[in-house]
Structures are given as structure tokens and as C-alpha cells.
PDB file of C-alpha atoms in Angstrom:
ATOM      1  CA  ARG A   1      34.205  12.450-110.200  1.00 82.00           C
ATOM      2  CA  THR A   2      30.446  12.084-110.373  1.00 82.00           C
ATOM      3  CA  LEU A   3      30.336  13.404-113.939  1.00 86.00           C
ATOM      4  CA  ARG A   4      33.183  11.132-114.977  1.00 90.00           C
ATOM      5  CA  ARG A   5      31.464   8.124-113.403  1.00 91.00           C
ATOM      6  CA  ARG A   6      28.080   8.877-114.968  1.00 89.00           C
ATOM      7  CA  LEU A   7      29.119  10.247-118.358  1.00 91.00           C
ATOM      8  CA  GLY A   8      32.274   8.231-119.087  1.00 91.00           C
ATOM      9  CA  PRO A   9      30.341   5.080-120.057  1.00 93.00           C
ATOM     10  CA  GLN A  10      28.370   7.215-122.538  1.00 93.00           C
ATOM     11  CA  GLY A  11      31.594   8.264-124.291  1.00 94.00           C
ATOM     12  CA  TRP A  12      32.090  11.667-122.687  1.00 95.00           C
ATOM     13  CA  THR A  13      35.539  12.943-121.721  1.00 94.00           C
ATOM     14  CA  VAL A  14      35.431  15.072-118.570  1.00 94.00           C
ATOM     15  CA  THR A  15      38.232  17.602-118.048  1.00 93.00           C
ATOM     16  CA  GLU A  16      38.486  19.548-114.802  1.00 92.00           C
ATOM     17  CA  GLN A  17      40.114  22.985-114.638  1.00 89.00           C
ATOM     18  CA  GLY A  18      41.071  23.155-118.270  1.00 77.00           C
ATOM     19  CA  PRO A  19      42.226  22.964-120.906  1.00 83.00           C
ATOM     20  CA  ARG A  20      43.614  26.502-120.794  1.00 87.00           C
ATOM     21  CA  ARG A  21      42.774  28.792-123.698  1.00 89.00           C
ATOM     22  CA  PRO A  22      43.604  32.463-124.200  1.00 87.00           C
ATOM     23  CA  ALA A  23      40.759  34.962-124.164  1.00 86.00           C
ATOM     24  CA  LEU A  24      42.808  37.220-126.440  1.00 86.00           C
ATOM     25  CA  THR A  25      45.921  36.889-128.575  1.00 87.00           C
ATOM     26  CA  ARG A  26      48.488  39.381-129.815  1.00 93.00           C
ATOM     27  CA  ASP A  27      50.846  38.316-132.581  1.00 94.00           C
ATOM     28  CA  GLY A  28      50.077  34.683-131.766  1.00 89.00           C
ATOM     29  CA  ALA A  29      50.770  35.054-128.036  1.00 91.00           C
ATOM     30  CA  GLY A  30      47.894  34.277-125.677  1.00 88.00           C
ATOM     31  CA  LEU A  31      46.691  36.829-123.152  1.00 87.00           C
ATOM     32  CA  PHE A  32      44.248  36.376-120.262  1.00 90.00           C
ATOM     33  CA  GLN A  33      44.306  32.605-119.933  1.00 90.00           C
ATOM     34  CA  MET A  34      40.917  31.030-119.294  1.00 91.00           C
ATOM     35  CA  ARG A  35      40.402  27.785-117.413  1.00 93.00           C
ATOM     36  CA  PRO A  36      36.802  26.611-117.076  1.00 94.00           C
ATOM     37  CA  ASP A  37      35.780  24.431-114.152  1.00 95.00           C
ATOM     38  CA  ILE A  38      34.628  21.504-116.319  1.00 94.00           C
ATOM     39  CA  VAL A  39      34.705  20.736-120.044  1.00 95.00           C
ATOM     40  CA  LEU A  40      32.721  17.828-121.494  1.00 95.00           C
ATOM     41  CA  ASP A  41      33.653  16.441-124.921  1.00 95.00           C
ATOM     42  CA  ARG A  42      32.092  13.685-126.993  1.00 96.00           C
ATOM     43  CA  ALA A  43      32.565  13.125-130.718  1.00 94.00           C
ATOM     44  CA  GLY A  44      33.320  16.785-131.422  1.00 91.00           C
ATOM     45  CA  TYR A  45      30.488  18.110-129.235  1.00 94.00           C
ATOM     46  CA  ARG A  46      31.707  20.337-126.382  1.00 95.00           C
ATOM     47  CA  ILE A  47      29.924  21.665-123.298  1.00 95.00           C
ATOM     48  CA  VAL A  48      31.628  24.077-120.886  1.00 96.00           C
ATOM     49  CA  LEU A  49      30.433  24.179-117.264  1.00 94.00           C
ATOM     50  CA  ASP A  50      31.203  26.768-114.623  1.00 95.00           C
ATOM     51  CA  THR A  51      30.299  25.983-111.029  1.00 92.00           C
ATOM     52  CA  LYS A  52      28.967  28.571-108.621  1.00 91.00           C
ATOM     53  CA  TRP A  53      28.631  28.404-104.856  1.00 88.00           C
ATOM     54  CA  LYS A  54      25.505  30.478-104.485  1.00 86.00           C
ATOM     55  CA  ARG A  55      21.867  29.612-105.012  1.00 83.00           C
ATOM     56  CA  LEU A  56      19.614  30.530-107.884  1.00 82.00           C
ATOM     57  CA  LEU A  57      16.578  32.604-107.006  1.00 80.00           C
ATOM     58  CA  PRO A  58      13.080  31.508-108.013  1.00 78.00           C
ATOM     59  CA  PHE A  59      12.052  32.800-111.442  1.00 75.00           C
ATOM     60  CA  VAL A  60       8.953  34.471-110.005  1.00 76.00           C
ATOM     61  CA  SER A  61      11.030  36.712-107.717  1.00 80.00           C
ATOM     62  CA  ASP A  62      13.711  37.580-110.308  1.00 84.00           C
ATOM     63  CA  PRO A  63      13.588  36.775-114.044  1.00 84.00           C
ATOM     64  CA  LYS A  64      17.412  36.726-114.044  1.00 86.00           C
ATOM     65  CA  ARG A  65      17.308  34.277-111.086  1.00 86.00           C
ATOM     66  CA  GLY A  66      20.069  36.201-109.285  1.00 86.00           C
ATOM     67  CA  VAL A  67      22.666  35.333-111.924  1.00 90.00           C
ATOM     68  CA  ALA A  68      25.498  37.852-111.978  1.00 91.00           C
ATOM     69  CA  GLN A  69      26.093  39.652-115.252  1.00 94.00           C
ATOM     70  CA  ALA A  70      29.836  38.935-114.932  1.00 94.00           C
ATOM     71  CA  ASP A  71      29.068  35.188-114.807  1.00 93.00           C
ATOM     72  CA  VAL A  72      27.097  35.453-118.057  1.00 93.00           C
ATOM     73  CA  TYR A  73      29.959  37.328-119.734  1.00 93.00           C
ATOM     74  CA  GLN A  74      32.412  34.678-118.531  1.00 92.00           C
ATOM     75  CA  LEU A  75      30.334  31.886-120.092  1.00 93.00           C
ATOM     76  CA  LEU A  76      29.961  33.841-123.334  1.00 92.00           C
ATOM     77  CA  ALA A  77      33.761  34.092-123.502  1.00 92.00           C
ATOM     78  CA  TYR A  78      34.059  30.333-122.855  1.00 93.00           C
ATOM     79  CA  ALA A  79      31.528  29.570-125.603  1.00 92.00           C
ATOM     80  CA  GLN A  80      33.567  31.572-128.095  1.00 91.00           C
ATOM     81  CA  ALA A  81      37.084  30.491-127.063  1.00 91.00           C
ATOM     82  CA  TYR A  82      36.247  26.799-126.666  1.00 93.00           C
ATOM     83  CA  GLY A  83      33.882  26.481-129.620  1.00 92.00           C
ATOM     84  CA  ALA A  84      31.267  25.130-127.219  1.00 93.00           C
ATOM     85  CA  GLU A  85      27.925  23.916-128.501  1.00 94.00           C
ATOM     86  CA  ALA A  86      26.443  24.709-125.073  1.00 94.00           C
ATOM     87  CA  VAL A  87      27.456  26.295-121.765  1.00 95.00           C
ATOM     88  CA  VAL A  88      26.160  25.652-118.256  1.00 94.00           C
ATOM     89  CA  LEU A  89      26.199  27.650-115.031  1.00 93.00           C
ATOM     90  CA  LEU A  90      25.938  24.964-112.356  1.00 90.00           C
ATOM     91  CA  TYR A  91      24.538  25.861-108.935  1.00 88.00           C
ATOM     92  CA  PRO A  92      24.033  23.883-105.716  1.00 86.00           C
ATOM     93  CA  SER A  93      20.509  22.958-104.673  1.00 82.00           C
ATOM     94  CA  ALA A  94      19.084  22.011-101.324  1.00 65.00           C
ATOM     95  CA  GLY A  95      16.294  20.122-103.071  1.00 66.00           C
ATOM     96  CA  ILE A  96      16.258  16.492-104.084  1.00 51.00           C
ATOM     97  CA  GLY A  97      15.844  17.075-107.819  1.00 52.00           C
ATOM     98  CA  MET A  98      17.774  19.002-110.397  1.00 54.00           C
ATOM     99  CA  GLY A  99      16.269  22.218-111.649  1.00 73.00           C
ATOM    100  CA  ARG A 100      17.112  23.514-115.133  1.00 77.00           C
ATOM    101  CA  ASP A 101      16.465  26.676-117.059  1.00 82.00           C
ATOM    102  CA  ARG A 102      17.316  26.696-120.774  1.00 83.00           C
ATOM    103  CA  LEU A 103      18.221  30.033-122.279  1.00 84.00           C
ATOM    104  CA  ARG A 104      19.826  30.919-125.616  1.00 86.00           C
ATOM    105  CA  ILE A 105      22.874  33.010-126.426  1.00 88.00           C
ATOM    106  CA  GLY A 106      21.386  35.902-128.356  1.00 83.00           C
ATOM    107  CA  THR A 107      18.098  35.173-130.059  1.00 79.00           C
ATOM    108  CA  ASP A 108      18.891  31.803-131.631  1.00 79.00           C
ATOM    109  CA  GLY A 109      22.415  30.860-130.546  1.00 83.00           C
ATOM    110  CA  GLN A 110      23.828  28.022-128.484  1.00 86.00           C
ATOM    111  CA  PRO A 111      22.011  26.772-125.389  1.00 88.00           C
ATOM    112  CA  PHE A 112      22.960  28.544-122.163  1.00 90.00           C
ATOM    113  CA  TRP A 113      21.775  26.442-119.233  1.00 90.00           C
ATOM    114  CA  LEU A 114      21.260  27.327-115.605  1.00 89.00           C
ATOM    115  CA  ALA A 115      21.238  24.080-113.674  1.00 87.00           C
ATOM    116  CA  GLU A 116      21.014  23.020-110.058  1.00 85.00           C
ATOM    117  CA  VAL A 117      22.372  19.807-108.588  1.00 81.00           C
ATOM    118  CA  PRO A 118      21.657  18.512-105.089  1.00 77.00           C
ATOM    119  CA  LEU A 119      24.617  18.608-102.737  1.00 72.00           C
ATOM    120  CA  GLU A 120      23.507  15.400-101.029  1.00 69.00           C
ATOM    121  CA  ASP A 121      24.443  13.227-104.032  1.00 54.00           C
TER     122      ASP A 121
END
């Protein structure tokens, strides 16, 4: 609801839990249906977000920030299946601001964001 309220006036469409897309197909039939938590669309630009209910670690204690390898693979699959220009792993934060960490898929691919949002808002 917050994303819809804040991004709707800017022309973004916010879709929760979908749309479904197959991870694989065989003879035109979809297998392993995917359903991302949130998909943002605006004028042909798509961002796929997956929410997590664990906290990111500080960069200084872990360069991977505690992100699970399976979560990265999941977002890579979303990027491919949904033709996303960017993907975001969204984590809760106890702080008052939003922390972000911009990575890239491969060496020069789409943006892969780690982001934190405060639970108070």
C-alpha cells in the first residue's frame, strides 16, 4: 500500500504477488511458476522486488551482508523471466533511514539492489 500510495502518482503500477511467470517451459507449458512479492512497472521499465524478514549485516562484518545465495539465485531468475531492468532484495530496518547497496548482475548487467526500509513507517 505504501508503494502504491507513493509511486502511483509518479505513473508506476504496483503489483503484489504476481504476475505469475514460469521459470521453465516444456513444449509451451510452464513449469515452476514464479510469483515475486512486488513488481513495479512504468512505461516499459520493470523492477522486481522480493521482501525478506531478516536483517542485513553491516558491510564491514560480511561483504555479502548476510544475503543468502538462494535469495540471489531467486532474483536472478526473476530478472530473466520478467525482463526486469533492476531487481531489489528488500529488508526491514530498525533505523530511521533507508540503507541501500547497489550491486550489478555479472560485471556490467542490471542493477541488483539491497535495500532496507524502516518498519516504523
